[in-house]
């Protein structure tokens, strides 16, 4: 009991000491206004990062690459060490993997019973990218900008370019489904949903950006930086990760199934076929 | 461009997503799906085998039931046949017994008749002998009342008046 009290006192002293140190240390001298912080969060024009010396990219691009590397390394490790040991009665890891694959595969098969192999693979990758990419900002990984300033890597999809890329690529996948099912005529069928890439892109961007802006606001003011970030982090990161993953994959599966559905023969066409 | 939209970055993101899609498909999605399909096929095979065995068992049960029914029918027929044979044997025995009884009775009657006739004959013979004996005695005693002497002789020698 006495030892527990002693531990508690030490913990409180450490917290108070760190708080006082933070106050005494002050800022680096360069402080940006809340408007600048918001603008930078949306546009990423001041925090450019060099990509292997080839070109400069936004932090979101670097985040996307890091997320891809993380996912591919994890997938390779699972492929090498876990998949060969799969049992007919699954363990915990196997159950999670099967559940994830089964979820997206089932979504693909349910929405597009005729043609779903590629779409299942695509929405699995897109879902993994959105989910892990959104949670990625919780890691708070740092990068150095071209102006030698440290910057926290954001969620990839908080970069409008990433959101547009995801939305347009999803639309291209949908168009490819239409072409595969109906030939060149399928393009016309898919083109009637011309607003889809824009809506999907900006839905993702808006959802992720709103969370980012609120988080930026919370962290901008020191007085809001206690306890509240935990709630904000849960609300705007975990929930967004789940909801946006579900929304985009479901929409892609739905539209893909719709445009790749085999055409039903009209009675007239049937009659012509009979006459022939 | 507005909102810092950059075509180069969009293409880089496409490339990134293409790599991710291909990598995840070959490293994770395909192997896990193949394993799930393998397991599904395994359990489907087990289910088919179980269904086949069930069908065989049902067939065997139906065959056994048919055999049981046939055996029951055979037993019923055998029982009826046995009952008929037993009844016939009993009837024959009864007939034989009645015949035998009739014979016995007839034989007994015949023997009784013969015994009676023999007894009658013997008694008649004895009477004749007695009568002859008495007649001889009477004839040997002159002056005697033949009738009374005869009666005395036949009744054991007692006086006729005394009775």
XYZ file of C-alpha atoms in Angstrom:
439
model
C 0.000 0.000 0.000
C 2.808 2.376 0.999
C 4.729 1.435 -2.138
C 1.672 2.156 -4.317
C 1.334 5.634 -2.813
C 4.994 6.240 -3.461
C 4.593 5.218 -7.120
C 1.575 7.483 -7.518
C 3.466 10.484 -6.105
C 6.416 9.859 -8.460
C 4.061 9.617 -11.444
C 2.335 12.909 -10.523
C 5.720 14.614 -10.044
C 6.870 13.440 -13.485
C 3.690 14.752 -15.106
C 3.964 18.156 -13.383
C 7.681 18.373 -14.232
C 7.024 17.639 -17.913
C 4.197 20.201 -18.010
C 6.413 22.912 -16.470
C 9.242 21.999 -18.835
C 6.917 22.304 -21.803
C 5.766 25.735 -20.658
C 9.297 26.934 -19.962
C 10.698 25.633 -23.250
C 8.305 27.849 -25.208
C 7.882 27.758 -28.986
C 10.642 27.719 -31.573
C 9.958 31.328 -32.425
C 8.180 30.487 -35.675
C 4.498 30.152 -35.046
C 1.811 29.967 -37.690
C -1.670 31.371 -37.326
C -4.675 29.069 -37.189
C -5.557 30.180 -40.721
C -2.132 29.134 -41.959
C -2.409 25.817 -40.140
C -5.810 25.145 -41.724
C -4.619 26.207 -45.172
C -1.571 24.001 -44.893
C -3.687 21.067 -43.738
C -5.903 21.420 -46.812
C -3.395 22.346 -49.493
C -0.092 20.862 -48.255
C 1.734 23.519 -50.259
C 4.256 24.521 -47.612
C 5.254 21.075 -46.375
C 6.591 19.544 -49.576
C 8.887 16.554 -49.195
C 11.538 15.349 -51.581
C 10.846 11.901 -53.047
C 14.292 10.267 -53.314
C 15.608 13.493 -54.859
C 13.487 12.921 -57.987
C 10.650 15.295 -57.318
C 8.837 16.995 -54.479
C 5.614 15.515 -53.229
C 3.035 16.253 -50.589
C 3.268 14.550 -47.174
C 0.111 12.630 -48.150
C 1.990 11.020 -51.029
C 4.771 9.933 -48.671
C 2.154 8.615 -46.262
C 0.537 6.641 -49.084
C 3.875 5.086 -50.027
C 4.660 4.261 -46.399
C 1.218 2.708 -45.944
C 1.707 0.621 -49.088
C 5.113 -0.560 -47.894
C 3.720 -1.438 -44.458
C 0.807 -3.341 -45.991
C 2.973 -5.220 -48.479
C 5.540 -6.182 -45.847
C 2.767 -7.351 -43.518
C 1.167 -9.292 -46.383
C 4.498 -10.878 -47.323
C 5.162 -11.902 -43.716
C 1.670 -13.352 -43.421
C 2.105 -15.147 -46.758
C 5.427 -16.652 -45.698
C 4.800 -17.466 -42.053
C 1.052 -17.648 -41.451
C -0.668 -18.901 -44.601
C 1.257 -22.207 -44.846
C 0.189 -22.976 -41.275
C -3.511 -22.396 -41.889
C -5.742 -25.067 -40.372
C -9.254 -26.143 -41.201
C -10.163 -25.030 -37.691
C -8.793 -21.469 -37.775
C -6.791 -19.698 -35.091
C -7.190 -16.029 -34.178
C -4.990 -14.523 -36.915
C -6.386 -16.859 -39.540
C -9.898 -15.973 -38.450
C -9.217 -12.234 -38.819
C -7.641 -12.708 -42.265
C -10.402 -14.988 -43.472
C -13.004 -12.588 -42.136
C -11.399 -9.657 -43.997
C -10.992 -11.554 -47.262
C -14.444 -13.123 -46.901
C -16.023 -9.707 -46.225
C -14.715 -8.103 -49.429
C -15.072 -11.238 -51.514
C -18.635 -11.658 -50.283
C -19.348 -8.004 -51.015
C -18.027 -8.467 -54.550
C -19.976 -11.682 -55.121
C -23.140 -10.304 -53.566
C -23.200 -7.172 -55.701
C -21.797 -8.627 -58.875
C -22.591 -12.333 -59.128
C -21.482 -12.582 -62.773
C -18.059 -10.971 -62.722
C -16.358 -10.390 -59.412
C -12.834 -11.789 -59.315
C -10.945 -8.596 -60.087
C -13.392 -6.432 -58.212
C -12.966 -8.509 -55.043
C -9.200 -8.004 -55.224
C -9.578 -4.289 -55.896
C -11.983 -3.512 -53.087
C -9.875 -5.615 -50.729
C -6.820 -3.483 -51.558
C -8.808 -0.232 -51.517
C -10.404 -1.132 -48.206
C -7.058 -2.039 -46.664
C -5.515 1.191 -47.972
C -8.291 3.421 -46.649
C -8.501 1.648 -43.287
C -4.788 1.428 -42.580
C -4.144 4.813 -44.194
C -6.660 6.516 -41.933
C -5.295 4.830 -38.827
C -1.784 5.681 -40.017
C -2.071 9.282 -38.783
C -2.335 7.957 -35.223
C 1.288 6.804 -35.494
C 2.459 10.420 -35.877
C 5.467 9.476 -38.027
C 7.717 12.409 -38.821
C 9.253 13.483 -42.112
C 11.534 16.360 -43.093
C 10.288 18.908 -45.608
C 12.422 20.438 -48.316
C 12.746 23.465 -46.041
C 14.219 21.214 -43.315
C 11.184 21.458 -41.088
C 9.833 18.342 -39.393
C 6.306 17.460 -40.359
C 3.927 14.812 -39.070
C 2.794 12.529 -41.842
C -0.996 12.833 -42.261
C -3.485 10.266 -43.452
C -2.875 9.715 -47.195
C -6.463 10.480 -48.123
C -6.399 13.870 -46.410
C -4.407 14.875 -49.496
C -6.870 15.826 -52.216
C -4.665 14.207 -54.865
C -4.850 10.846 -53.095
C -8.621 11.140 -52.738
C -8.978 12.062 -56.420
C -6.693 9.198 -57.400
C -8.732 6.762 -55.337
C -12.056 8.073 -56.669
C -11.010 8.108 -60.317
C -9.285 4.735 -60.109
C -12.422 3.268 -58.567
C -14.429 4.767 -61.402
C -12.016 3.288 -63.937
C -12.474 -0.103 -62.286
C -16.229 0.322 -62.661
C -15.810 1.313 -66.331
C -13.542 -1.697 -66.877
C -16.293 -3.921 -65.471
C -18.790 -2.411 -67.913
C -16.401 -2.887 -70.860
C -15.603 -6.453 -69.830
C -19.298 -7.291 -69.663
C -20.667 -5.383 -72.665
C -17.680 -4.490 -74.820
C -17.206 -0.906 -76.049
C -20.919 -0.237 -75.512
C -20.278 -0.669 -71.793
C -18.422 2.638 -71.687
C -21.684 4.434 -72.440
C -23.381 2.531 -69.662
C -20.690 3.575 -67.194
C -20.483 7.143 -68.450
C -24.013 7.917 -67.330
C -22.606 7.775 -63.804
C -20.146 10.520 -64.718
C -20.537 12.243 -61.368
C -19.302 9.149 -59.550
C -15.552 9.851 -59.578
C -16.114 13.380 -58.309
C -18.525 12.328 -55.583
C -16.335 9.435 -54.468
C -13.181 11.543 -54.481
C -14.572 14.455 -52.554
C -16.548 12.281 -50.165
C -13.306 10.630 -49.123
C -11.393 13.891 -49.081
C -14.093 15.723 -47.146
C -14.483 12.990 -44.570
C -10.774 12.671 -43.923
C -10.142 16.410 -44.097
C -12.862 17.234 -41.603
C -11.224 14.920 -39.074
C -7.834 16.393 -39.837
C -9.039 19.980 -39.441
C -10.720 19.287 -36.132
C -7.600 17.522 -34.908
C -5.424 20.428 -36.107
C -7.686 22.886 -34.303
C -7.587 20.874 -31.115
C -3.814 20.642 -31.177
C -3.379 24.286 -32.148
C -4.593 25.480 -28.785
C -2.662 24.201 -25.797
C -5.686 24.391 -23.540
C -7.522 21.862 -25.743
C -4.609 19.459 -25.875
C -5.529 17.483 -22.774
C -7.979 14.523 -22.783
C -9.945 15.932 -25.724
C -7.543 14.559 -28.393
C -8.320 11.049 -27.184
C -12.020 11.520 -27.925
C -11.318 13.389 -31.168
C -8.796 10.783 -32.225
C -11.317 7.993 -31.687
C -14.149 9.850 -33.395
C -12.348 11.156 -36.430
C -9.847 8.404 -36.989
C -11.248 5.032 -35.975
C -14.803 5.757 -37.058
C -13.677 7.376 -40.308
C -11.431 4.439 -41.008
C -14.335 2.030 -40.675
C -17.030 4.136 -42.275
C -15.045 5.357 -45.276
C -13.706 1.888 -45.973
C -17.209 0.509 -45.965
C -18.717 3.347 -47.989
C -16.164 3.372 -50.821
C -15.906 -0.416 -51.183
C -19.673 -0.786 -51.050
C -20.213 1.929 -53.663
C -17.611 0.451 -55.998
C -19.079 -3.037 -55.591
C -22.598 -1.723 -56.144
C -21.862 0.275 -59.295
C -19.535 -2.403 -60.665
C -22.278 -4.987 -60.235
C -24.811 -2.671 -61.860
C -22.778 -1.879 -64.970
C -21.392 -5.394 -65.434
C -24.782 -7.062 -65.180
C -25.554 -9.073 -68.362
C -28.145 -7.374 -70.557
C -31.609 -8.945 -70.419
C -32.992 -9.860 -73.802
C -36.178 -8.010 -74.716
C -39.127 -10.037 -76.067
C -38.460 -8.531 -79.534
C -34.833 -9.616 -79.411
C -35.912 -13.079 -78.312
C -38.339 -13.271 -81.229
C -35.607 -12.239 -83.680
C -33.311 -14.824 -82.189
C -36.027 -17.476 -82.587
C -36.618 -16.496 -86.209
C -32.909 -16.664 -86.901
C -4.577 24.196 -60.063
C -7.195 24.838 -57.403
C -6.790 22.918 -54.165
C -3.235 22.065 -55.271
C -4.496 19.284 -57.496
C -1.451 17.838 -59.177
C -1.674 15.403 -62.082
C 1.754 14.007 -61.356
C 0.754 13.201 -57.791
C -2.498 11.629 -58.955
C -0.564 9.388 -61.333
C 1.874 8.522 -58.554
C -1.061 7.606 -56.326
C -2.494 5.447 -59.124
C 0.826 3.677 -59.443
C 0.936 3.233 -55.690
C -2.599 1.812 -55.633
C -1.852 -0.464 -58.573
C 1.197 -1.854 -56.782
C -0.807 -2.270 -53.591
C -3.707 -3.978 -55.368
C -1.434 -6.412 -57.205
C 0.735 -7.080 -54.165
C -2.144 -7.656 -51.793
C -3.903 -9.833 -54.367
C -0.961 -12.182 -54.846
C 0.352 -12.119 -51.284
C -2.834 -12.190 -49.254
C -6.169 -12.173 -51.037
C -5.539 -15.062 -53.440
C -3.836 -17.483 -50.999
C -6.398 -16.900 -48.252
C -9.271 -17.234 -50.713
C -7.762 -20.390 -52.170
C -7.437 -21.848 -48.700
C -11.043 -20.955 -47.911
C -12.191 -22.566 -51.158
C -10.087 -25.642 -50.390
C -11.675 -25.928 -46.968
C -15.126 -25.385 -48.440
C -14.449 -28.117 -50.996
C -13.197 -30.397 -48.226
C -16.301 -29.914 -46.119
C -18.528 -30.198 -49.195
C -16.813 -33.494 -49.972
C -17.380 -34.633 -46.396
C -21.008 -33.599 -46.642
C -21.400 -35.478 -49.914
C -19.805 -38.545 -48.381
C -22.080 -38.279 -45.372
C -25.088 -37.898 -47.668
C -23.988 -40.921 -49.684
C -23.550 -42.963 -46.530
C -26.909 -41.776 -45.295
C -28.505 -42.792 -48.580
C -26.780 -46.174 -48.395
C -27.936 -46.593 -44.812
C -31.478 -45.655 -45.837
C -31.289 -48.159 -48.678
C -29.926 -50.816 -46.326
C -32.637 -50.007 -43.827
C -35.290 -50.306 -46.502
C -33.786 -53.656 -47.602
C -33.681 -54.912 -44.017
C -37.222 -53.733 -43.471
C -38.329 -55.601 -46.604
C -36.554 -58.723 -45.386
C -38.148 -58.346 -41.961
C -41.554 -57.960 -43.565
C -40.937 -61.034 -45.707
C -39.782 -62.980 -42.646
C -42.855 -61.861 -40.718
C -45.063 -62.984 -43.583
C -43.227 -66.307 -43.771
C -43.571 -66.768 -40.033
C -47.259 -65.998 -40.240
C -47.732 -68.505 -43.057
C -45.662 -71.138 -41.242
C -47.646 -70.558 -38.083
C -50.923 -70.937 -39.953
C -49.624 -74.055 -41.649
C -48.458 -75.508 -38.343
C -51.749 -74.677 -36.684
C -53.577 -76.364 -39.556
C -51.330 -79.433 -39.327
C -51.761 -79.582 -35.555
C -55.500 -79.303 -35.881
C -55.501 -82.022 -38.519
C -53.312 -84.293 -36.391
C -55.526 -83.705 -33.382
C -58.587 -84.482 -35.463
C -56.967 -87.671 -36.713
C -56.037 -88.680 -33.183
C -59.560 -87.952 -31.993
C -60.951 -89.997 -34.873
C -58.525 -92.811 -34.122
C -59.389 -92.656 -30.425
C -63.086 -92.705 -31.194
C -62.539 -95.630 -33.545
C -60.475 -97.382 -30.929
C -63.090 -96.668 -28.283
C -65.766 -97.993 -30.564
C -63.736 -101.135 -31.089
C -63.096 -101.500 -27.394
C -66.741 -101.026 -26.579
C -67.802 -103.451 -29.293
C -65.255 -105.949 -28.134
C -66.325 -105.482 -24.520
C -69.952 -105.938 -25.498
C -69.083 -109.072 -27.432
C -67.047 -110.422 -24.546
C -69.788 -109.511 -22.091
C -72.313 -111.229 -24.318
C -70.116 -114.253 -24.625
C -69.525 -114.302 -20.848
C -73.238 -114.027 -20.215
C -74.025 -116.784 -22.677
C -71.246 -118.912 -21.235
C -72.508 -118.281 -17.733
C -76.027 -119.042 -18.859
C -74.886 -122.158 -20.568
C -72.917 -123.221 -17.550
C -75.810 -122.517 -15.205
C -78.179 -124.361 -17.508
C -75.678 -127.178 -17.642
C -75.387 -127.133 -13.841
C -79.164 -127.069 -13.567
C -79.463 -129.958 -15.932
C -76.819 -131.845 -14.008
C -78.516 -131.037 -10.750
C -81.851 -132.042 -12.187
C -80.349 -135.231 -13.461
C -78.665 -135.838 -10.125
C -81.888 -135.192 -8.269
C -83.877 -137.392 -10.604
C -81.374 -140.120 -10.062
C -81.715 -139.821 -6.272
C -85.474 -139.840 -6.461
C -85.439 -142.733 -8.561
C -83.264 -144.513 -6.059
C -85.639 -143.804 -3.048
C -89.087 -145.506 -3.450
C -92.218 -143.983 -1.875
C -90.954 -140.568 -1.491
C -92.724 -137.601 -2.732
C -90.745 -136.808 -5.771
C -91.653 -133.231 -5.979
C -90.803 -132.434 -2.334
C -87.552 -134.281 -2.498
C -86.632 -132.567 -5.615
C -87.271 -129.226 -3.982
C -85.270 -130.295 -0.923
C -82.418 -131.319 -3.046
C -82.428 -128.160 -5.102
C -82.743 -125.918 -1.982
C -79.889 -127.539 -0.093
C -81.610 -130.420 1.581
C -84.092 -128.408 3.840
C -87.780 -129.377 4.357
C -90.231 -127.745 1.964
C -92.929 -127.291 4.626
C -90.484 -125.531 6.933
C -90.122 -122.565 4.497
